[in-house]
XYZ file of C-alpha atoms in Angstrom:
712
model
C 51.932 141.441 167.029
C 49.551 140.066 168.756
C 49.596 138.113 172.730
C 51.887 135.403 173.860
C 49.993 131.969 174.600
C 51.043 132.666 178.012
C 49.195 136.255 177.741
C 46.100 134.921 175.973
C 45.486 132.121 178.939
C 46.134 134.791 181.330
C 43.759 137.221 179.967
C 40.585 134.728 178.995
C 41.516 133.269 182.667
C 39.821 137.049 184.260
C 43.394 138.124 184.710
C 45.964 137.970 186.933
C 43.626 139.373 189.713
C 42.117 136.416 189.011
C 44.550 134.119 190.055
C 44.742 133.137 194.024
C 47.438 130.173 193.298
C 48.576 128.665 189.292
C 50.006 124.982 189.949
C 50.863 122.148 187.036
C 50.440 118.699 186.246
C 51.499 115.792 183.601
C 49.280 118.053 181.268
C 47.429 120.656 182.042
C 48.045 123.923 184.587
C 45.515 124.155 187.793
C 44.559 127.866 188.167
C 42.650 128.363 191.746
C 40.177 131.124 191.011
C 39.044 134.475 192.789
C 36.010 134.518 190.622
C 35.529 131.227 188.075
C 32.667 133.202 186.906
C 34.995 135.496 184.888
C 36.440 133.121 182.670
C 35.696 133.217 179.016
C 35.283 129.191 178.751
C 34.205 129.487 174.565
C 38.341 131.633 174.405
C 39.694 129.019 175.795
C 38.601 125.653 173.698
C 40.096 127.489 170.616
C 42.543 128.891 171.293
C 46.125 127.372 169.848
C 48.017 126.136 172.028
C 45.662 124.764 174.478
C 43.342 121.380 173.972
C 40.713 122.104 176.712
C 39.470 124.271 178.870
C 37.911 122.102 182.375
C 35.657 123.342 184.698
C 36.382 122.470 189.084
C 34.473 122.356 191.748
C 34.634 125.440 193.430
C 36.275 128.592 192.092
C 38.758 126.073 190.796
C 39.914 125.623 186.532
C 42.327 123.779 184.368
C 43.761 124.586 180.920
C 45.373 121.627 179.125
C 48.424 121.520 177.300
C 49.474 119.455 176.828
C 53.532 117.648 177.445
C 54.474 120.802 176.593
C 52.797 122.199 180.184
C 55.441 123.427 182.205
C 56.540 125.473 179.744
C 53.987 127.669 178.977
C 53.975 127.621 183.615
C 57.357 129.373 183.601
C 55.883 131.759 180.737
C 52.957 132.054 183.012
C 54.760 132.553 185.841
C 57.349 134.633 184.178
C 54.603 137.923 183.369
C 55.166 140.554 184.768
C 51.407 141.323 185.847
C 51.978 137.510 186.947
C 54.157 138.388 189.653
C 51.554 138.778 192.421
C 51.040 135.544 192.378
C 54.593 134.398 191.886
C 55.659 136.012 195.283
C 52.399 134.447 196.304
C 51.464 137.486 197.868
C 46.710 137.347 197.617
C 44.522 138.334 195.362
C 41.826 140.597 195.006
C 38.835 140.007 196.755
C 35.845 138.652 194.231
C 34.135 141.690 193.493
C 32.079 143.827 190.674
C 30.966 143.301 187.934
C 31.788 141.366 184.473
C 32.214 144.479 182.549
C 33.556 144.276 178.777
C 31.665 140.576 178.831
C 28.835 140.332 176.323
C 25.566 138.431 177.664
C 26.298 135.867 176.577
C 29.845 135.411 177.907
C 27.832 135.839 181.567
C 26.306 132.784 181.016
C 28.859 130.735 180.047
C 30.229 131.980 182.681
C 27.769 131.032 185.297
C 26.569 127.573 184.145
C 30.512 126.510 184.405
C 30.231 127.264 187.919
C 27.887 125.295 188.515
C 29.171 121.861 186.499
C 32.106 121.436 189.667
C 31.479 118.186 191.779
C 31.048 118.034 194.916
C 33.841 119.983 196.458
C 34.518 117.095 199.521
C 35.111 114.859 197.139
C 37.182 116.897 194.457
C 39.771 118.024 197.185
C 40.356 114.726 198.193
C 41.134 113.108 194.648
C 43.197 116.320 194.133
C 45.170 115.515 196.751
C 45.640 112.152 195.321
C 47.128 113.120 192.162
C 49.483 115.765 193.310
C 50.429 113.559 195.562
C 51.797 112.019 192.574
C 52.071 114.018 189.634
C 55.211 116.051 190.894
C 56.797 112.697 190.688
C 55.668 111.126 187.364
C 58.537 111.669 185.726
C 60.902 109.644 187.645
C 58.529 107.091 187.673
C 57.839 107.052 183.674
C 62.363 107.859 183.892
C 62.412 104.249 186.216
C 59.944 102.020 183.715
C 61.538 103.482 181.089
C 65.069 102.042 182.446
C 63.282 98.645 183.060
C 62.451 98.563 179.674
C 65.329 98.844 178.344
C 66.643 96.276 181.007
C 64.295 93.868 179.355
C 65.049 94.705 176.332
C 68.300 93.709 176.613
C 67.447 90.295 178.239
C 64.990 89.686 175.158
C 67.181 90.222 172.044
C 70.702 88.041 174.933
C 72.116 90.847 174.921
C 72.920 90.461 179.320
C 71.665 87.609 180.566
C 69.750 89.323 184.059
C 70.009 92.409 184.988
C 72.627 91.868 187.954
C 75.394 89.301 185.743
C 78.170 92.650 186.552
C 78.473 95.780 188.637
C 77.075 97.587 184.914
C 74.060 96.231 185.675
C 73.562 96.028 189.178
C 74.553 100.161 188.681
C 72.149 100.174 186.030
C 69.485 98.405 188.172
C 69.559 100.447 191.216
C 69.106 103.579 188.965
C 65.291 102.341 188.824
C 65.850 100.608 192.504
C 66.128 103.849 194.358
C 62.921 106.126 192.338
C 60.323 102.587 193.874
C 61.870 102.118 198.325
C 62.432 105.652 198.060
C 58.519 106.420 196.758
C 57.068 107.077 199.834
C 59.256 109.347 201.033
C 58.774 111.066 197.621
C 54.862 110.826 198.825
C 54.986 111.993 201.997
C 56.848 115.189 200.887
C 54.424 115.911 198.139
C 51.125 115.373 200.038
C 52.873 116.979 202.583
C 52.739 120.419 200.637
C 49.822 119.843 199.444
C 47.824 120.411 203.074
C 49.819 123.253 203.642
C 52.606 121.394 206.241
C 56.291 121.306 205.951
C 57.388 119.458 203.202
C 60.353 118.279 204.922
C 58.839 116.926 208.247
C 56.406 114.638 206.094
C 59.628 112.704 204.849
C 61.797 113.205 207.745
C 58.675 111.221 209.432
C 58.270 108.411 206.696
C 61.673 108.388 206.274
C 62.744 107.046 210.042
C 60.944 104.315 208.701
C 62.930 103.394 206.204
C 66.295 103.589 207.988
C 68.483 100.128 209.191
C 67.540 101.277 212.558
C 63.445 101.135 212.271
C 64.449 97.794 210.166
C 66.140 96.207 211.906
C 63.703 95.354 215.166
C 61.787 92.929 212.191
C 65.645 90.883 213.488
C 63.740 87.661 215.385
C 67.359 87.521 216.690
C 64.959 90.229 218.813
C 63.242 88.328 221.821
C 60.631 91.011 220.955
C 60.199 90.046 218.235
C 58.243 87.462 216.234
C 57.175 87.054 212.260
C 55.083 85.295 210.042
C 54.252 85.615 206.741
C 51.290 87.965 205.592
C 47.911 86.994 202.900
C 50.175 88.496 200.306
C 53.304 85.843 200.984
C 55.599 88.871 202.768
C 57.606 88.754 205.600
C 55.477 90.116 208.760
C 56.635 90.990 212.763
C 55.558 92.073 215.953
C 57.524 93.534 217.920
C 57.560 95.372 221.357
C 57.979 98.339 221.679
C 57.372 100.673 225.222
C 55.433 97.928 226.135
C 52.767 97.594 223.300
C 52.615 95.539 220.318
C 54.301 96.862 216.813
C 53.068 95.822 213.794
C 57.026 95.975 211.923
C 57.185 95.789 208.021
C 58.860 96.886 205.263
C 57.443 100.144 203.981
C 59.386 101.201 201.022
C 57.627 101.019 197.505
C 54.385 101.761 199.308
C 52.454 104.091 198.410
C 49.228 104.199 201.109
C 51.137 104.519 204.672
C 52.269 108.160 203.490
C 49.468 109.025 202.197
C 47.623 108.295 205.819
C 50.467 109.749 207.698
C 50.815 112.616 206.106
C 46.688 113.448 206.566
C 46.828 112.203 209.707
C 50.758 114.779 210.055
C 48.454 118.455 208.835
C 45.623 117.741 211.841
C 48.554 117.123 214.353
C 50.947 120.353 212.423
C 47.708 122.345 212.126
C 46.999 121.875 215.716
C 49.670 122.487 217.580
C 50.695 125.977 215.157
C 47.734 127.344 217.070
C 48.356 126.389 220.499
C 52.279 127.146 220.306
C 53.573 130.552 220.983
C 55.357 131.969 217.240
C 58.660 132.355 218.475
C 59.292 129.150 219.437
C 57.326 127.045 216.701
C 60.338 126.271 214.430
C 61.839 124.320 217.417
C 58.467 122.222 219.104
C 56.267 122.318 216.533
C 58.415 119.669 214.027
C 60.054 118.640 217.421
C 56.595 116.946 218.454
C 55.286 116.192 214.815
C 58.081 114.009 214.877
C 57.546 112.485 218.163
C 53.357 111.745 218.055
C 53.234 111.656 214.457
C 56.525 109.049 213.694
C 54.453 106.624 216.765
C 50.958 106.501 215.476
C 52.445 105.896 212.561
C 54.435 103.516 213.625
C 51.656 101.496 216.073
C 48.759 102.008 214.031
C 49.206 104.401 210.081
C 51.511 102.408 209.183
C 50.028 98.888 209.888
C 46.408 99.588 208.709
C 47.853 101.023 205.536
C 49.625 97.870 204.655
C 46.764 95.690 205.791
C 44.533 97.870 203.904
C 46.828 97.517 200.306
C 46.678 93.461 201.201
C 43.777 93.217 201.156
C 42.323 95.232 197.677
C 45.568 93.914 196.173
C 44.222 89.977 197.145
C 40.644 90.970 195.691
C 41.706 92.063 192.410
C 43.420 88.759 192.744
C 41.005 86.947 193.209
C 38.554 88.542 190.749
C 41.963 88.551 188.245
C 42.257 84.670 189.040
C 38.608 83.475 189.519
C 36.996 85.413 187.174
C 39.078 86.872 184.134
C 36.996 87.879 182.172
C 35.428 90.316 184.143
C 38.353 91.730 186.071
C 40.007 92.135 181.936
C 36.885 93.846 180.804
C 36.365 95.556 183.470
C 39.929 97.831 184.296
C 39.373 99.119 180.480
C 35.581 99.666 180.548
C 36.044 101.364 183.873
C 39.579 104.092 183.629
C 38.197 106.087 180.576
C 35.213 107.947 183.496
C 38.216 107.438 185.684
C 41.235 109.441 184.667
C 39.274 112.431 183.297
C 38.073 113.358 186.949
C 41.153 111.468 188.484
C 39.316 109.248 190.086
C 42.684 106.123 188.943
C 45.044 106.867 191.086
C 44.256 104.575 193.783
C 44.338 102.035 191.138
C 47.512 102.761 190.434
C 48.283 103.112 193.765
C 47.304 99.538 194.587
C 49.628 98.931 191.296
C 52.574 99.899 193.421
C 51.566 97.834 196.257
C 51.153 94.464 193.833
C 54.645 95.111 192.867
C 56.041 96.203 196.484
C 53.805 93.170 197.719
C 53.997 90.240 195.426
C 56.462 90.944 194.300
C 54.138 91.643 189.938
C 51.205 93.590 189.046
C 48.275 92.732 187.317
C 46.188 94.986 186.985
C 48.484 97.418 184.499
C 47.858 95.001 181.421
C 44.491 95.080 181.286
C 44.736 99.570 181.876
C 47.788 99.298 178.313
C 44.331 98.107 176.576
C 42.052 101.255 177.668
C 45.378 103.220 176.493
C 45.468 102.078 173.092
C 42.131 102.215 172.606
C 41.920 105.860 173.610
C 45.000 106.345 171.022
C 43.366 104.345 168.773
C 40.510 106.611 168.998
C 42.744 109.969 168.433
C 44.630 108.348 165.331
C 41.008 107.893 164.052
C 40.152 111.218 164.329
C 43.661 112.306 162.835
C 42.849 110.413 160.041
C 39.662 111.962 159.652
C 41.318 115.123 159.819
C 43.445 114.492 157.322
C 40.587 113.969 155.587
C 39.072 117.076 155.893
C 41.990 119.218 155.651
C 40.934 120.073 159.407
C 44.758 122.388 160.318
C 43.180 122.180 163.680
C 42.230 118.974 165.553
C 45.271 117.492 162.736
C 47.775 119.543 164.942
C 45.684 118.441 168.175
C 45.632 114.504 167.573
C 49.258 114.354 166.141
C 50.595 115.469 169.795
C 48.330 113.621 171.923
C 49.244 110.955 169.907
C 52.655 111.621 170.490
C 52.621 111.890 173.964
C 49.965 108.992 174.056
C 52.136 106.223 172.220
C 55.396 107.830 173.133
C 55.170 108.355 176.913
C 51.973 106.877 177.836
C 49.969 109.934 178.635
C 46.673 109.655 177.658
C 44.944 113.113 178.994
C 45.774 115.315 175.920
C 43.862 112.814 173.742
C 40.546 113.339 176.537
C 40.759 117.093 177.437
C 42.358 118.149 173.563
C 39.445 115.463 171.422
C 37.802 112.814 173.433
C 35.643 114.793 176.465
C 34.718 117.548 173.626
C 31.757 115.251 171.070
C 29.704 113.449 172.517
C 29.667 110.926 169.578
C 33.340 109.920 170.342
C 33.190 108.199 174.410
C 30.629 105.048 171.907
C 33.202 104.423 169.382
C 36.718 104.504 172.389
C 34.193 101.606 174.014
C 33.890 99.529 171.211
C 37.931 99.394 171.208
C 38.275 98.782 175.310
C 36.046 96.039 175.309
C 37.712 95.022 171.729
C 40.754 94.795 173.810
C 39.429 93.841 176.935
C 38.156 89.992 176.077
C 41.411 89.265 173.797
C 43.741 90.222 176.925
C 41.418 87.421 178.645
C 41.316 85.092 175.873
C 44.484 84.926 175.600
C 45.835 85.573 179.231
C 43.657 82.555 179.684
C 44.788 79.862 176.352
C 48.221 80.747 177.116
C 49.020 81.209 180.764
C 52.208 82.457 182.934
C 54.333 80.873 185.109
C 56.802 83.410 187.059
C 59.613 83.148 188.139
C 58.929 81.430 191.992
C 56.809 79.092 189.808
C 53.690 80.617 190.210
C 50.794 80.244 187.173
C 49.194 83.244 186.460
C 46.172 84.049 184.110
C 46.872 87.198 182.300
C 49.530 89.617 181.189
C 51.814 91.266 184.126
C 54.421 92.764 185.068
C 57.241 93.703 187.882
C 57.608 97.586 186.957
C 55.342 100.132 187.317
C 55.006 101.591 183.646
C 53.410 103.843 181.624
C 51.684 101.728 179.308
C 53.373 103.389 175.172
C 54.489 101.105 172.310
C 58.482 101.859 174.912
C 57.331 100.162 177.290
C 55.886 97.264 175.671
C 59.196 94.832 176.587
C 58.662 95.184 180.539
C 54.894 92.545 180.096
C 55.142 88.913 180.655
C 52.759 87.078 177.908
C 54.792 90.346 175.737
C 53.213 88.633 172.868
C 49.925 88.257 174.718
C 50.176 92.005 175.597
C 51.386 93.232 172.551
C 48.154 91.142 170.100
C 45.387 92.599 172.694
C 46.375 96.582 172.095
C 46.749 96.794 168.891
C 43.170 94.915 168.208
C 41.840 97.802 171.224
C 43.969 100.878 168.823
C 42.968 99.345 165.349
C 39.366 98.539 167.176
C 38.845 102.141 168.401
C 40.348 104.022 165.317
C 38.341 102.043 162.381
C 34.294 103.236 164.674
C 35.684 106.345 164.716
C 37.428 106.720 160.884
C 33.995 104.343 160.065
C 30.914 106.276 162.555
C 32.446 109.904 162.664
C 33.096 111.395 166.314
C 30.759 113.877 165.786
C 26.905 114.991 164.895
C 26.156 116.234 161.689
C 26.099 120.032 163.588
C 29.351 119.381 165.187
C 30.421 118.187 161.226
C 29.172 121.191 159.445
C 30.924 123.632 161.638
C 34.174 122.037 161.252
C 34.332 122.143 157.277
C 32.302 125.530 157.533
C 35.781 126.610 159.421
C 37.720 125.080 156.695
C 36.134 126.460 154.170
C 36.515 129.746 156.399
C 40.463 129.748 156.334
C 40.875 128.868 152.975
C 38.967 131.010 151.708
C 41.081 134.013 153.676
C 44.278 132.708 152.288
C 42.785 133.022 148.284
C 42.842 135.680 146.203
C 39.732 137.677 146.524
C 37.731 139.279 143.671
C 37.627 143.083 143.988
C 34.089 143.708 144.090
C 30.981 143.934 142.327
C 27.931 145.116 143.665
C 26.441 146.525 140.267
C 24.368 143.963 139.239
C 22.514 143.255 142.891
C 21.545 146.913 143.678
C 19.917 147.403 139.235
C 17.817 144.012 140.376
C 17.208 145.177 143.546
C 15.418 148.178 142.831
C 13.794 147.219 139.660
C 12.639 144.023 141.664
C 8.514 143.273 140.546
C 6.623 143.585 143.606
C 3.945 141.115 142.545
C 6.966 138.167 143.101
C 6.514 135.558 145.371
C 8.945 136.335 148.285
C 11.061 133.588 146.982
C 11.054 134.733 143.840
C 11.690 138.214 144.806
C 15.381 137.103 145.990
C 15.753 134.585 143.511
C 15.411 137.676 140.755
C 17.959 139.330 142.362
C 20.644 136.539 143.090
C 19.661 135.682 139.168
C 20.796 139.209 137.667
C 24.637 138.963 138.828
C 26.156 136.501 135.532
C 27.312 132.783 136.153
C 30.106 134.203 134.952
C 31.044 137.614 136.564
C 33.743 137.899 139.551
C 32.324 137.162 142.830
C 30.399 140.052 144.112
C 29.771 140.631 147.596
C 27.930 138.668 149.897
C 25.984 142.576 151.790
C 22.845 140.415 153.387
C 21.789 137.285 154.280
C 17.953 136.857 153.421
C 15.229 135.104 155.622
C 14.925 131.257 154.761
C 11.814 131.176 155.860
C 8.644 133.559 157.221
C 7.788 133.738 161.082
C 9.557 136.402 163.986
C 13.342 136.370 163.747
C 14.558 136.735 167.581
C 17.812 137.188 168.740
C 20.079 134.183 169.694
C 20.241 134.388 173.315
C 16.716 134.453 173.182
C 16.441 130.372 171.203
C 16.655 128.537 173.933
C 20.258 126.644 172.875
C 23.134 127.290 174.494
C 26.006 125.888 172.055
C 24.025 129.138 169.542
C 23.671 131.822 172.280
C 26.986 131.345 173.293
C 27.988 132.096 169.979
C 30.270 129.599 169.223
C 29.598 129.469 165.794
C 29.029 132.471 165.028
C 26.187 136.509 164.726
C 22.656 135.217 163.577
C 19.085 135.507 164.476
C 16.785 133.227 165.344
C 13.362 132.800 164.045
C 10.330 131.303 164.966
C 8.342 129.944 161.874
C 4.687 130.771 160.692
C 5.369 128.746 157.087
C 6.362 125.508 156.476
C 9.079 125.948 153.429
C 13.070 127.039 154.322
C 14.534 128.552 151.766
C 18.023 129.770 150.989
C 19.706 132.494 152.090
C 22.622 133.422 149.979
C 23.603 131.896 147.223
C 26.724 129.171 147.474
C 27.708 125.833 147.155
C 25.546 123.605 149.396
C 28.802 122.451 152.309
C 26.998 120.913 154.064
C 23.190 119.558 153.408
C 22.110 117.250 156.666
C 20.885 113.479 155.850
C 18.624 114.293 158.432
C 17.485 117.666 156.330
C 17.573 119.474 159.523
C 20.814 120.762 158.516
C 22.629 123.055 156.060
C 26.030 125.299 155.139
C 26.071 126.968 152.265
C 29.626 128.454 150.635
C 29.102 132.119 149.225
C 31.436 132.424 146.366
C 33.697 135.179 148.321
C 33.752 132.705 151.423
C 30.802 134.309 152.793
C 29.912 130.647 155.501
C 26.344 130.614 156.841
C 24.209 127.616 158.860
C 21.084 127.434 158.702
C 19.696 125.224 161.682
C 16.130 123.208 161.156
C 14.868 123.295 165.048
C 16.618 122.503 168.062
C 17.460 118.769 169.125
C 15.271 118.128 165.144
C 18.513 115.900 164.188
C 16.706 112.520 166.660
C 13.706 113.343 164.882
C 15.957 111.374 161.970
C 14.107 112.794 159.028
C 11.241 112.474 160.377
C 8.574 115.319 159.428
C 11.434 116.537 156.525
C 11.243 116.423 152.786
C 15.166 117.774 151.105
C 15.407 118.636 148.230
C 18.887 119.554 147.302
C 21.654 118.086 148.116
C 25.659 118.567 148.815
C 28.160 120.460 146.789
C 24.710 122.072 144.399
C 24.798 125.214 143.698
C 22.010 127.071 145.236
C 20.827 131.417 144.449
C 18.730 133.587 147.271
C 14.773 131.600 147.334
C 15.488 128.350 146.432
C 13.757 125.575 148.104
C 16.266 123.410 150.565
C 13.995 121.680 152.416
C 9.963 121.669 153.265
C 9.160 120.966 157.240
C 6.670 119.582 158.920
C 6.677 121.909 162.212
C 3.227 120.113 163.794
C 6.219 117.050 164.309
C 8.262 119.059 165.389
C 5.751 120.677 167.678
C 4.863 117.399 168.680
C 7.855 115.276 169.842
C 8.703 118.171 171.725
C 10.996 119.998 169.983
C 11.833 123.569 169.618
C 10.834 124.693 166.015
C 12.809 127.771 166.294
C 14.917 127.845 162.883
C 18.864 129.228 163.553
C 21.078 130.656 161.523
C 24.354 132.341 161.365
C 27.519 133.917 159.931
C 29.980 131.090 161.185
C 33.123 132.691 159.829
C 32.073 135.925 162.049
C 35.230 136.374 163.453
C 37.126 136.849 160.072
C 34.873 139.942 158.514
C 34.917 143.265 159.932
C 30.999 143.243 161.211
C 27.514 141.088 161.530
C 24.586 142.727 162.361
C 21.121 140.983 163.390
C 17.935 142.854 162.529
C 15.830 140.731 165.775
C 11.871 141.515 166.473
C 10.244 141.760 163.723
C 8.108 140.097 161.276
C 9.408 138.505 157.549
C 8.790 136.723 155.178
C 11.788 134.344 153.015
C 13.529 137.609 150.817
C 13.507 139.374 153.738
C 17.496 141.342 154.796
C 18.239 139.542 158.639
C 21.797 139.726 159.241
C 23.574 143.041 157.061
C 28.410 141.834 156.406
C 30.770 144.885 156.352
C 33.207 143.025 154.857
């Protein structure tokens, strides 16, 4: 029986002893490892059930699962070999060799270690992410309750959400989430910084008690109130003879984030100087006194001030330059989300709702989300056309998570970030959606309940932008048209122009054909004709003619013969893929094979079969034999950028070729002059389905010489 997905992940991540700690977010497993160099990146990325693998700075690593991440996390932590991690025991020290890993695996692992970002910056945004991550579920639940209420009001089933005790109760279900949000964030942020999370929650709760809020009552002689820059009440009183600025901290997110950072400094400092025997009492006591006072006098007002002015700045941009604002948000989000840099904007959305009563960022943000989902829909259409089961399953799951849950990570990590052409297609949809919401929002301004006229789409709720939350937006029809334009433009761009390079498309088609070949009933082997041809070949024939004669010895109506050899497609010197200069081929992601440094200008078919792929630029050819062997011939490295200059193609896709039939004439002097490597790469794409694929390297060859042996 095959290993379960949790076991496969732990094995690919370097084994249980390589795991220091493991947490998860809405879509990703978050590993802290002993040595990130032990991770088998290629195995993870091609593992069924894994949408992507993302190296982080240092020895942190993320594995993207999608909506079922919580179940996979629980299954991993319940593995017998993971009980050390589950109990919090320390991991073994790093060291030793990468025994059992191929040279390519070691190289790939070393490269992945260098891909991290600046450590402190990565840690900062991870702090933001992990402070929100555990409450994403309740935020989504609250946004759906708001959506249901808005649908009921829009359909005329109720007049308002306060018309009866029943609906007041329903209102309380979601308002409780946003009112006590600072306490939840304080708890998570403190926990992230290795501080007693209940201590962080208690300090934040103190600023939300009726006792603290009563200080804003102007019946106190010391209390004076005025209006803030965003129109909310702002009061000042005197405590211990010092002025204290008072604010309603319900719904605020900046203050608990700042407070937890200050608390961490005080908490860990006190633990160093207070004896262990009395830490349980005096550390919490002193933290509550010191950090509680600092938060009330300094951190709280500072957090409110920063949040207010950021909101005012974006509101000014939205009012005075709506086109810039509506374009800026959807165009930068695709780059912010993969890095976790979108959390400050999410925090601003909550602050806007808390201070102004509405938010104007989520509308343009929704156009980015739906552009993302539209691109995924385009991938699904192409997967159905190409019969690509793997990508079909990935795109269906990502599309469901997006359209119903508003979660973009499965699309980003499962598809978009894996294909370099995807963003150029998706950003067109982002721009189209942004322009639409800017134009329609300006032409048809909305009037809020307080009489304020605003341009653009607003909402009074923090909502995950999905199909289910469309009703929470004011100017719902403007929002609906804009996200539809973003969705369908992105989908059109992907379907029309594809999202893959010719090499990536060839790999997909080869993989599909390999699967189909595995499912088909194989014909019994018949090697006699080939052996006869090889034994009696005429030494006076040209190399290409020799191999053509061997292939021609087999009648077209004979049963499919097993492919035992792959022949050299051109004259040159054979080298290992490890030395070919291309990381993808060297990793064997496209199968085992060889590199050939050419001495001739003609490239011939290395075996008999049907041309499943012929690149328009003439640099890549995919051949499938009758017995299901898939071979890719890639002429030069990065030569796709030459756009066919110097390549004269002699065949077309779907054509049957024999060994030695000419595929393309290449002016390799042009390739060299253009600055590209002439090394021609040839791999057996379905190596994994075969018993053994053995390359013959470090030899000079002519067309028709054996360079790869195959065992079925």
